[in-house]
Short mmCIF file of C-alpha atoms in Angstrom, two decimals:
data_model
loop_
_atom_site.label_atom_id
_atom_site.label_comp_id
_atom_site.label_asym_id
_atom_site.label_seq_id
_atom_site.Cartn_x
_atom_site.Cartn_y
_atom_site.Cartn_z
CA MET A 1 -0.22 0.38 0.07
CA GLU A 2 1.24 3.18 -0.93
CA MET A 3 1.35 5.43 1.99
CA SER A 4 1.85 9.25 0.77
CA GLN A 5 5.18 11.97 1.69
CA LYS A 6 3.08 13.21 4.67
CA ASP A 7 3.17 9.49 6.02
CA ASN A 8 6.55 8.36 5.22
CA ALA A 9 8.33 12.28 6.56
CA SER A 10 6.08 11.23 9.77
CA LEU A 11 7.69 7.42 10.02
CA GLU A 12 10.73 8.79 9.24
CA ARG A 13 10.31 11.06 12.33
CA GLY A 14 9.44 7.86 14.35
CA GLU A 15 6.02 8.85 14.36
CA LEU A 16 4.55 5.42 13.60
CA PHE A 17 0.35 6.13 13.28
CA PRO A 18 0.06 9.38 11.44
CA ASN A 19 -3.00 11.40 13.16
CA GLU A 20 -5.34 9.68 10.26
CA ALA A 21 -7.56 7.14 12.07
CA VAL A 22 -10.47 9.87 12.69
CA ASP A 23 -9.86 13.40 11.12
CA ILE A 24 -10.96 16.00 12.63
CA SER A 25 -10.64 19.91 12.97
CA ASP A 26 -8.16 22.07 14.75
CA GLU A 27 -11.74 23.36 16.81
CA ARG A 28 -12.28 19.61 17.58
CA SER A 29 -8.51 18.94 18.66
CA ARG A 30 -8.77 22.07 20.84
CA SER A 31 -12.32 20.25 22.39
CA LYS A 32 -10.82 17.10 22.39
CA GLN A 33 -7.93 18.53 25.18
CA SER A 34 -9.94 20.56 27.30
CA LEU A 35 -12.18 17.48 27.86
CA ASP A 36 -8.73 15.91 28.52
CA LYS A 37 -7.49 18.68 31.46
CA GLU A 38 -11.48 18.08 32.54
CA GLU A 39 -10.84 14.93 33.11
CA LYS A 40 -7.53 15.19 34.65
CA LEU A 41 -8.63 17.30 37.25
CA ALA A 42 -12.13 15.12 37.51
CA SER A 43 -9.27 12.49 39.23
CA THR A 44 -7.61 14.69 41.24
CA GLY A 45 -10.64 15.05 42.99
CA HIS A 46 -12.03 11.46 43.57
CA SER A 47 -10.03 9.02 42.18
CA PRO A 48 -11.73 6.32 40.91
CA ALA A 49 -12.63 3.41 42.79
CA LEU A 50 -10.73 0.14 42.12
CA LEU A 51 -13.15 -2.59 43.67
CA PRO A 52 -16.02 -2.69 41.26
CA GLN A 53 -12.92 -2.25 38.88
CA ILE A 54 -10.82 -5.36 39.93
CA VAL A 55 -14.90 -7.32 40.44
CA GLY A 56 -15.82 -6.57 36.70
CA GLY A 57 -12.50 -7.80 34.97
CA GLY A 58 -11.73 -10.16 37.16
CA VAL A 59 -14.87 -12.60 36.49
CA SER A 60 -13.44 -10.93 32.83
CA ALA A 61 -10.58 -12.81 33.35
CA LEU A 62 -11.77 -15.86 34.90
CA VAL A 63 -12.79 -16.87 31.23
CA GLN A 64 -9.39 -17.17 30.46
CA VAL A 65 -8.94 -19.96 32.79
CA GLY A 66 -10.39 -22.10 30.76
CA LEU A 67 -8.60 -20.85 27.69
CA GLY A 68 -5.18 -21.28 29.38
CA MET A 69 -6.34 -25.43 30.26
CA ALA A 70 -8.01 -25.82 26.34
CA ALA A 71 -4.25 -24.11 25.00
CA GLY A 72 -1.86 -27.06 27.68
CA TYR A 73 -4.25 -29.55 27.02
CA SER A 74 -2.53 -31.09 24.47
CA GLY A 75 1.00 -30.62 26.25
CA VAL A 76 0.09 -33.62 28.90
CA THR A 77 -2.41 -35.51 27.33
CA ILE A 78 -0.49 -36.57 24.16
CA PRO A 79 1.38 -39.20 25.66
CA GLN A 80 -1.81 -40.91 26.85
CA LEU A 81 -3.20 -40.72 23.04
CA THR A 82 0.05 -41.99 21.56
CA ARG A 83 0.32 -45.05 23.67
CA ASP A 84 -1.58 -48.77 23.55
CA ASN A 85 -3.59 -48.67 26.33
CA THR A 86 -5.52 -45.53 25.75
CA THR A 87 -9.67 -46.25 26.33
CA ILE A 88 -10.14 -44.78 22.72
CA SER A 89 -11.49 -47.13 20.56
CA GLY A 90 -10.01 -48.49 17.19
CA ALA A 91 -6.12 -47.12 17.74
CA VAL A 92 -3.83 -45.17 19.19
CA PHE A 93 -2.79 -41.63 17.55
CA ASP A 94 -0.42 -40.77 14.51
CA ASP A 95 2.14 -38.22 14.01
CA ASN A 96 -0.51 -36.51 11.90
CA GLN A 97 -3.39 -37.45 14.52
CA VAL A 98 -1.30 -35.36 17.21
CA ALA A 99 -0.44 -32.50 15.41
CA LEU A 100 -4.04 -32.11 14.54
CA PHE A 101 -5.50 -33.08 17.70
CA SER A 102 -2.94 -30.14 19.02
CA SER A 103 -3.43 -27.53 15.89
CA VAL A 104 -6.81 -28.27 15.58
CA VAL A 105 -8.29 -25.44 18.80
CA TYR A 106 -6.70 -23.18 17.20
CA LEU A 107 -7.47 -23.51 13.79
CA THR A 108 -11.32 -23.17 14.61
CA ALA A 109 -10.60 -20.60 17.23
CA THR A 110 -9.65 -18.53 14.04
CA VAL A 111 -12.97 -18.98 12.90
CA GLY A 112 -14.48 -18.36 15.72
CA CYS A 113 -13.10 -14.75 16.28
CA LEU A 114 -14.78 -13.94 12.31
CA VAL A 115 -17.73 -15.30 13.28
CA GLY A 116 -17.47 -13.11 16.32
CA ILE A 117 -17.12 -10.09 15.50
CA LEU A 118 -21.29 -10.38 14.76
CA PRO A 119 -22.73 -10.66 18.05
CA THR A 120 -19.68 -8.56 19.73
CA VAL A 121 -20.78 -5.72 17.66
CA LYS A 122 -24.23 -6.24 18.29
CA PHE A 123 -25.20 -7.87 21.51
CA GLY A 124 -21.08 -6.18 23.20
CA PRO A 125 -18.45 -8.49 24.75
CA ARG A 126 -20.43 -9.07 28.00
CA THR A 127 -23.57 -10.62 26.30
CA THR A 128 -20.97 -12.68 23.47
CA MET A 129 -19.59 -14.31 26.29
CA LEU A 130 -22.94 -15.29 28.18
CA ILE A 131 -23.85 -16.61 25.10
CA CYS A 132 -20.81 -18.47 23.91
CA LEU A 133 -19.56 -19.96 27.38
CA PRO A 134 -22.41 -22.35 27.72
CA ILE A 135 -21.35 -23.83 24.12
CA LEU A 136 -17.75 -23.59 25.93
CA LEU A 137 -18.64 -26.47 28.47
CA SER A 138 -20.86 -28.32 25.82
CA GLY A 139 -17.52 -29.30 24.62
CA TRP A 140 -15.91 -30.14 27.43
CA ILE A 141 -18.33 -32.68 27.92
CA SER A 142 -18.45 -34.12 24.59
CA LEU A 143 -14.73 -34.23 25.16
CA TYR A 144 -15.80 -36.60 28.16
CA PHE A 145 -17.82 -38.57 26.25
CA SER A 146 -15.94 -39.09 23.36
CA THR A 147 -14.86 -43.07 22.18
CA THR A 148 -13.17 -42.68 18.63
CA ILE A 149 -10.34 -40.08 17.32
CA PRO A 150 -12.45 -38.26 15.19
CA MET A 151 -15.32 -36.93 18.10
CA ILE A 152 -12.42 -36.41 19.50
CA GLN A 153 -11.47 -33.81 17.23
CA ALA A 154 -14.35 -33.18 16.13
CA SER A 155 -14.81 -31.53 20.47
CA ARG A 156 -11.32 -30.29 19.97
CA GLY A 157 -13.16 -28.10 17.18
CA LEU A 158 -16.27 -27.03 19.18
CA ILE A 159 -13.79 -25.77 22.11
CA GLY A 160 -11.64 -23.54 19.63
CA VAL A 161 -14.68 -21.65 17.96
CA THR A 162 -15.88 -21.10 21.09
CA ILE A 163 -12.91 -19.58 22.75
CA GLY A 164 -11.99 -17.71 19.12
CA VAL A 165 -15.21 -15.98 20.15
CA ILE A 166 -14.39 -15.40 24.00
CA GLU A 167 -10.88 -14.01 23.20
CA SER A 168 -11.57 -11.40 21.86
CA ALA A 169 -14.60 -9.97 23.81
CA SER A 170 -12.85 -10.73 26.87
CA TYR A 171 -10.03 -8.11 26.06
CA GLN A 172 -12.68 -6.22 24.88
CA TYR A 173 -15.07 -6.29 28.01
CA THR A 174 -11.33 -5.47 30.49
CA THR A 175 -9.51 -2.98 28.17
CA GLU A 176 -12.92 -0.91 27.79
CA ILE A 177 -14.29 -0.87 31.64
CA SER A 178 -10.92 -0.31 33.61
CA HIS A 179 -9.78 3.22 34.71
CA SER A 180 -5.88 4.44 32.30
CA SER A 181 -4.33 3.92 35.74
CA ILE A 182 -4.81 0.48 35.98
CA ARG A 183 -5.51 -0.77 32.53
CA GLY A 184 -2.30 -2.24 32.45
CA MET A 185 -2.83 -4.32 35.32
CA MET A 186 -6.07 -5.30 34.42
CA VAL A 187 -5.39 -6.56 31.31
CA GLY A 188 -2.31 -8.34 32.84
CA ALA A 189 -4.80 -9.97 35.30
CA LEU A 190 -6.44 -11.98 31.82
CA ASP A 191 -3.13 -13.31 30.68
CA THR A 192 -2.03 -14.26 34.71
CA LEU A 193 -5.51 -16.62 34.63
CA ARG A 194 -4.82 -18.13 31.50
CA GLN A 195 -1.67 -18.74 32.51
CA ILE A 196 -2.82 -20.08 35.69
CA GLY A 197 -5.14 -22.49 33.49
CA VAL A 198 -2.61 -23.63 31.57
CA LEU A 199 -0.71 -24.67 35.39
CA LEU A 200 -4.24 -26.39 36.21
CA VAL A 201 -4.44 -28.46 33.43
CA TYR A 202 -0.68 -29.05 33.95
CA GLY A 203 -0.79 -30.12 37.56
CA LEU A 204 -3.48 -32.26 36.34
CA GLY A 205 -1.63 -34.57 33.98
CA ALA A 206 0.94 -35.02 36.39
CA THR A 207 -1.84 -36.25 38.92
CA GLY A 208 -2.12 -39.35 36.55
CA LEU A 209 -5.97 -38.59 35.65
CA THR A 210 -7.18 -40.10 32.16
CA TRP A 211 -7.76 -37.43 29.33
CA GLN A 212 -11.62 -37.34 30.06
CA HIS A 213 -11.24 -36.55 33.51
CA ILE A 214 -9.04 -33.62 32.84
CA GLY A 215 -11.52 -32.58 29.94
CA LEU A 216 -13.98 -32.69 31.94
CA ILE A 217 -12.67 -31.35 35.08
CA CYS A 218 -11.75 -27.64 32.49
CA GLY A 219 -14.96 -28.07 31.47
CA VAL A 220 -16.35 -27.14 35.10
CA THR A 221 -14.38 -23.61 35.22
CA VAL A 222 -16.75 -22.52 33.17
CA ALA A 223 -19.33 -22.27 35.52
CA PRO A 224 -18.94 -19.72 37.87
CA VAL A 225 -18.50 -17.51 34.79
CA ILE A 226 -21.34 -17.72 33.10
CA ALA A 227 -23.18 -17.02 37.03
CA ALA A 228 -20.54 -13.73 37.52
CA LEU A 229 -21.29 -12.57 34.20
CA ILE A 230 -25.14 -11.97 34.99
CA PHE A 231 -24.67 -9.57 37.62
CA LEU A 232 -22.00 -7.33 35.73
CA PRO A 233 -22.97 -3.94 33.24
CA HIS A 234 -22.41 -4.13 29.83
CA SER A 235 -18.88 -2.34 28.04
CA PRO A 236 -19.88 1.95 28.84
CA ARG A 237 -17.87 2.42 25.45
CA TRP A 238 -19.49 -0.20 23.37
CA LEU A 239 -23.21 1.39 25.24
CA VAL A 240 -21.28 5.02 23.28
CA THR A 241 -21.09 3.01 20.28
CA GLN A 242 -24.76 1.75 19.92
CA GLY A 243 -25.69 5.60 20.76
CA ARG A 244 -26.84 4.21 24.28
CA THR A 245 -25.68 6.90 26.47
CA GLN A 246 -27.20 6.66 29.31
CA GLU A 247 -26.83 3.08 29.95
CA ALA A 248 -22.94 4.25 29.25
CA SER A 249 -23.30 7.02 32.13
CA ARG A 250 -24.38 4.15 34.71
CA SER A 251 -22.25 1.72 33.39
CA LEU A 252 -18.93 4.12 34.02
CA ALA A 253 -21.03 5.30 37.60
CA PHE A 254 -20.88 1.67 38.59
CA TYR A 255 -17.04 0.76 37.54
CA ARG A 256 -15.82 3.79 38.56
CA GLY A 257 -17.30 4.07 41.97
CA PRO A 258 -20.63 6.98 42.94
CA ARG A 259 -17.45 9.53 44.26
CA TYR A 260 -16.14 9.63 40.73
CA ASP A 261 -17.08 12.47 38.34
CA THR A 262 -17.44 10.00 35.05
CA THR A 263 -18.64 13.57 32.75
CA ALA A 264 -15.31 14.02 31.26
CA GLU A 265 -14.29 10.69 30.57
CA LEU A 266 -18.22 10.23 29.06
CA ALA A 267 -17.61 13.41 27.00
CA SER A 268 -14.22 12.37 25.54
CA ILE A 269 -15.98 8.97 24.48
CA SER A 270 -18.66 10.35 22.92
CA THR A 271 -16.07 12.71 21.14
CA GLN A 272 -14.61 10.07 19.29
CA VAL A 273 -17.87 8.08 18.79
CA GLU A 274 -19.52 11.83 16.96
CA ASP A 275 -16.20 12.43 15.02
CA VAL A 276 -16.91 9.18 12.58
CA GLY A 277 -20.35 11.45 11.40
CA LYS A 278 -23.50 12.45 12.50
CA ASP A 279 -24.82 8.40 13.18
CA SER A 280 -23.59 7.45 16.53
CA ASN A 281 -24.85 3.77 16.71
CA LEU A 282 -21.84 2.58 14.84
CA SER A 283 -23.53 -0.89 13.32
CA ILE A 284 -20.87 -3.35 11.52
CA ALA A 285 -20.94 -1.62 8.28
CA ASN A 286 -20.19 1.71 9.68
CA GLN A 287 -17.42 0.00 11.73
CA LEU A 288 -15.85 -1.71 8.96
CA ARG A 289 -16.07 1.64 7.08
CA VAL A 290 -14.26 3.18 9.14
CA MET A 291 -11.53 0.63 9.40
CA MET A 292 -11.01 1.37 5.36
CA GLN A 293 -9.80 4.43 6.16
CA LYS A 294 -5.96 5.17 5.34
CA GLY A 295 -4.71 5.94 9.25
CA THR A 296 -6.82 3.48 11.29
CA LEU A 297 -6.52 0.63 8.57
CA LYS A 298 -2.13 1.43 8.93
CA VAL A 299 -2.84 0.58 12.47
CA ILE A 300 -4.25 -2.78 11.90
CA LEU A 301 -2.07 -4.11 8.68
CA TYR A 302 0.58 -2.97 11.25
CA LEU A 303 -1.06 -5.15 14.11
CA THR A 304 -1.68 -7.82 12.11
CA ILE A 305 1.51 -8.23 10.43
CA LEU A 306 3.46 -8.12 14.58
CA PHE A 307 1.11 -10.14 15.81
CA LEU A 308 1.14 -13.30 13.11
CA ALA A 309 5.12 -12.83 13.81
CA ALA A 310 4.62 -13.08 17.16
CA GLN A 311 3.35 -16.87 17.28
CA PHE A 312 6.18 -18.02 15.82
CA THR A 313 8.66 -17.31 19.15
CA GLY A 314 8.13 -20.76 20.26
CA ASN A 315 5.74 -19.37 23.37
CA ILE A 316 2.65 -21.67 21.68
CA VAL A 317 5.03 -24.55 20.80
CA VAL A 318 5.96 -24.59 24.68
CA VAL A 319 2.45 -24.66 25.35
CA ALA A 320 1.23 -27.39 23.45
CA TYR A 321 4.14 -29.35 23.50
CA ILE A 322 5.69 -28.89 26.85
CA VAL A 323 6.21 -33.08 27.69
CA PRO A 324 6.53 -34.26 24.59
CA ILE A 325 10.17 -31.18 24.14
CA LEU A 326 11.34 -32.64 28.05
CA GLU A 327 11.05 -36.06 27.29
CA ALA A 328 13.06 -35.06 24.14
CA ALA A 329 15.28 -33.47 26.03
CA ASP A 330 16.11 -36.67 28.28
CA ILE A 331 16.27 -34.09 31.37
CA SER A 332 17.22 -36.46 34.85
CA MET A 333 13.45 -34.88 36.54
CA ASN A 334 10.04 -36.59 35.59
CA ALA A 335 8.30 -34.52 32.52
CA PHE A 336 5.44 -33.60 33.99
CA VAL A 337 7.25 -32.64 37.33
CA ALA A 338 9.08 -30.35 35.58
CA ALA A 339 6.59 -28.72 33.15
CA MET A 340 4.95 -28.09 36.08
CA VAL A 341 7.38 -25.81 37.30
CA VAL A 342 7.28 -24.90 33.69
CA GLY A 343 3.63 -23.81 33.98
CA GLY A 344 4.21 -22.15 37.23
CA ILE A 345 6.68 -20.01 36.12
CA ARG A 346 3.64 -18.80 33.38
CA VAL A 347 1.98 -17.28 36.18
CA VAL A 348 5.02 -16.08 37.47
CA GLY A 349 6.34 -14.22 34.33
CA THR A 350 2.24 -12.81 33.98
CA ILE A 351 2.01 -11.45 37.40
CA CYS A 352 5.07 -9.77 36.99
CA SER A 353 3.53 -8.24 33.79
CA LEU A 354 0.68 -7.23 35.87
CA LEU A 355 2.82 -5.19 38.71
CA PHE A 356 5.23 -3.09 36.69
CA VAL A 357 3.79 -2.63 32.92
CA ASP A 358 1.98 -0.02 34.29
CA HIS A 359 4.96 1.46 35.39
CA VAL A 360 8.35 0.92 33.48
CA GLY A 361 6.04 1.62 30.09
CA ARG A 362 4.83 -1.06 27.93
CA LYS A 363 7.89 -0.73 25.20
CA PRO A 364 10.37 -1.76 27.71
CA ALA A 365 8.76 -4.57 28.85
CA LEU A 366 8.35 -5.76 24.76
CA LEU A 367 12.26 -5.57 24.21
CA VAL A 368 13.95 -6.68 27.45
CA SER A 369 11.28 -9.69 26.69
CA PHE A 370 11.26 -10.61 23.43
CA LEU A 371 15.23 -9.92 23.18
CA THR A 372 16.03 -12.72 26.36
CA CYS A 373 13.08 -14.96 24.47
CA GLY A 374 15.41 -15.34 21.73
CA ILE A 375 18.62 -15.46 23.52
CA SER A 376 16.54 -18.77 25.93
CA LEU A 377 16.34 -20.05 22.59
CA VAL A 378 18.96 -19.54 20.38
CA SER A 379 20.72 -21.91 24.01
CA LEU A 380 18.24 -24.28 23.84
CA GLY A 381 18.89 -25.08 20.03
CA PHE A 382 22.72 -25.18 20.81
CA PHE A 383 21.63 -28.22 23.81
CA PHE A 384 20.08 -29.35 21.50
CA SER A 385 22.61 -29.42 19.00
CA LEU A 386 25.94 -30.82 20.80
CA LYS A 387 22.59 -33.66 22.15
CA SER A 388 22.84 -34.89 18.43
CA HIS A 389 26.17 -35.12 17.97
CA TYR A 390 27.58 -36.28 21.47
CA ASP A 391 26.20 -39.65 23.26
CA ASP A 392 26.47 -38.63 27.25
CA VAL A 393 25.18 -35.06 28.06
CA ARG A 394 24.08 -35.80 30.76
CA GLY A 395 26.11 -33.35 32.97
CA MET A 396 24.42 -30.75 31.29
CA ASP A 397 20.88 -31.62 31.27
CA TRP A 398 20.10 -28.47 33.32
CA VAL A 399 20.46 -26.55 30.07
CA PRO A 400 16.88 -27.61 28.69
CA LEU A 401 14.96 -26.99 31.70
CA MET A 402 16.71 -23.63 32.39
CA CYS A 403 16.36 -22.17 28.39
CA LEU A 404 12.37 -23.01 29.46
CA VAL A 405 11.85 -21.75 32.24
CA VAL A 406 14.18 -18.16 31.33
CA PHE A 407 12.04 -18.47 28.11
CA THR A 408 8.42 -18.73 29.68
CA PHE A 409 9.16 -15.93 32.38
CA PHE A 410 9.95 -13.42 29.78
CA SER A 411 7.33 -14.68 27.32
CA CYS A 412 4.34 -14.32 29.63
CA VAL A 413 6.27 -10.65 30.24
CA GLY A 414 6.14 -10.21 26.15
CA HIS A 415 3.04 -11.18 25.27
CA PRO A 416 0.76 -9.65 27.59
CA THR A 417 2.20 -6.55 26.85
CA LEU A 418 1.93 -7.94 23.05
CA ASN A 419 -2.06 -8.00 23.77
CA LEU A 420 -2.41 -5.12 26.07
CA VAL A 421 -0.89 -2.50 23.20
CA ARG A 422 -3.44 -4.30 20.63
CA GLY A 423 -6.20 -3.51 22.32
CA GLU A 424 -5.02 0.50 23.01
CA LEU A 425 -3.34 0.91 19.67
CA LEU A 426 -6.98 0.34 18.17
CA PRO A 427 -9.68 3.11 18.09
CA THR A 428 -13.10 2.91 20.30
CA THR A 429 -15.17 3.69 16.94
CA VAL A 430 -13.35 0.24 15.56
CA ARG A 431 -12.37 -2.22 18.32
CA SER A 432 -15.34 -4.17 18.69
CA ALA A 433 -14.98 -5.35 14.80
CA ALA A 434 -11.06 -5.04 14.44
CA MET A 435 -10.37 -7.22 17.94
CA PRO A 436 -12.57 -10.22 16.64
CA LEU A 437 -9.68 -9.55 13.67
CA LEU A 438 -6.92 -9.25 14.73
CA CYS A 439 -7.54 -12.13 17.34
CA SER A 440 -8.26 -14.73 14.07
CA VAL A 441 -4.60 -13.80 13.03
CA MET A 442 -3.42 -14.78 16.36
CA PHE A 443 -5.05 -18.17 16.23
CA GLY A 444 -4.12 -18.70 13.04
CA GLY A 445 -0.50 -18.19 13.71
CA PHE A 446 -0.94 -20.45 16.62
CA PHE A 447 -2.60 -23.27 14.46
CA LEU A 448 0.38 -22.48 11.91
CA ALA A 449 3.04 -22.63 14.81
CA SER A 450 1.36 -25.40 16.16
CA GLN A 451 0.89 -27.89 13.37
CA THR A 452 4.33 -27.47 11.69
CA PHE A 453 6.23 -27.84 14.44
CA PRO A 454 6.47 -31.98 14.24
CA LEU A 455 7.19 -31.62 10.51
CA MET A 456 9.63 -28.70 11.77
CA ALA A 457 11.72 -30.66 13.95
CA SER A 458 11.46 -33.73 11.79
CA SER A 459 13.46 -32.00 8.91
CA LEU A 460 15.31 -29.40 10.56
CA GLY A 461 15.86 -31.04 13.99
CA ALA A 462 15.17 -29.19 17.75
CA SER A 463 18.19 -27.28 17.33
CA GLY A 464 17.36 -25.46 13.92
CA THR A 465 13.43 -25.15 14.87
CA PHE A 466 14.42 -23.62 17.92
CA TRP A 467 16.86 -21.37 16.56
CA ILE A 468 14.67 -19.93 13.90
CA TYR A 469 11.98 -19.36 17.10
CA GLY A 470 14.56 -17.75 18.51
CA GLY A 471 15.06 -15.41 15.13
CA MET A 472 11.72 -14.52 15.03
CA CYS A 473 12.05 -13.07 19.00
CA GLY A 474 14.55 -10.89 17.08
CA LEU A 475 12.06 -9.26 14.15
CA VAL A 476 9.55 -9.05 17.20
CA ALA A 477 12.21 -7.55 19.25
CA THR A 478 13.80 -4.27 16.29
CA ALA A 479 9.53 -3.73 14.76
CA THR A 480 8.77 -2.79 18.33
CA ALA A 481 11.95 -0.59 18.83
CA GLY A 482 11.19 0.92 15.65
CA VAL A 483 7.07 1.05 15.54
CA ILE A 484 5.33 1.14 18.80
CA PRO A 485 4.29 4.30 20.74
CA GLU A 486 4.73 4.69 24.15
CA THR A 487 0.54 3.74 25.45
CA ARG A 488 1.50 3.92 28.74
CA ASN A 489 -1.22 6.09 31.03
CA GLU A 490 -2.84 7.36 27.92
CA ILE A 491 -6.63 7.77 27.30
CA LEU A 492 -8.19 5.48 25.34
CA GLU A 493 -9.39 7.87 23.10
CA ASN A 494 -6.13 10.20 22.66
CA ILE A 495 -4.25 6.83 21.31
CA ALA A 496 -6.09 6.69 18.90
CA LEU A 497 -6.10 10.57 18.03
CA GLU A 498 -3.26 11.81 18.81
CA LYS A 499 0.21 11.47 16.78
CA LYS A 500 2.86 9.56 18.85
CA GLY A 501 5.82 12.60 17.76
CA ARG A 502 3.99 14.84 20.38
CA LYS A 503 5.51 15.25 23.82
CA ASN A 504 3.03 17.32 25.17
CA ARG A 505 0.19 14.74 25.39
CA SER A 506 -2.34 14.99 28.09
CA ARG A 507 -1.88 11.98 30.88
CA ARG A 508 -4.40 11.19 33.46
CA GLU A 509 -3.02 10.93 36.86
#
């Protein structure tokens, strides 16, 4: 796509996203700055209440426990499904079926993200989750009763479709209800709960439970979330895009508390929506039209490329194939116990991300995490290279676990931060439609990475495979350094409206 000289000049000055996402006049800009000042004054009077935001974001984050369990499920059940003592009728899984079992959930999740655009825009992220969570529960129940390989794959596919819909809805809801001062922590909580889900399923695998019972327990985690979501209001920002301003005001009052003046924040949201046109009801057609504007399209295309590349940095492969990787490394520790260690590190990493992403900034967190991940994977590749050339590497059997621990920790700092930036860079006017599209890209990358890992490992060897993943980490870090703007403490509407290069940006205390 060709860019104008103005766009090229902006990029050369380090301005990733020129101010073309929503065209506004100088008078509108001055009005927006005035609203920002009023909002800042409101925040200095009484701080927004934390408890309602923690409750709302916490319920949305609980959705991610089930998603983490679905992602980690194959990592601990593949050994059962490839042995003769499996309870499946007919035959055990061969290599192709193993690859499909691990990756089909991501393939169908890609479809689910696209399907989810309609309900997310029309009904909002909260109602979308309420519709899809019972379907997710039915997928786990179906898996429990599966007795043939096609039934198992179909059940995994159903789980994937609902995950695709729920993933973007969960992130959108949390992003849109959170105050700018704690938005990084709130969105980070989603990733933390997802990693807890991975840890839980790893722990279930270490208990010796059958793959059926592990799946049934995964389904049990869905029911409490359905009950809790019923009592929460819609996202205030989604309500504004539907022209339901009075309901949006009540929703903001619920999430900011009775002592906080939400007038300026509501006005700021409404201003961006009104900038799209006279029709404040942003239907799918209207949102798609706005997405095709040059500035907005540029943001979406960049995030698409970045998210696709990020899925080949080894994160999902380690999650989906953790036990087979550890068994191939021939470490002295039991592979299932080691998987629990790695799962625990995933939780620690996301908690650390949650704690300091609002303090050190998004860009430094992304740079440090992906560079360190690259070094860890390259080192792991060297271990597998030595192992292929020398019979006895017992003195170095601590290396693969250490590499995986370091990689996992920093990966669980980098990827949650990347998810946070995704929601922040998307304008409110298109977030309901654009978020599912970007999530479909993410799950598509999950599928390709998970599906191709066995093929890459057999053709390139484990060493070559991890070297490629390490190189991709370096590419993501380079792209981050060159173009990602710093969004810490920025009001969501400001991120879409203002240029990165401006130094005097309105910040909310």
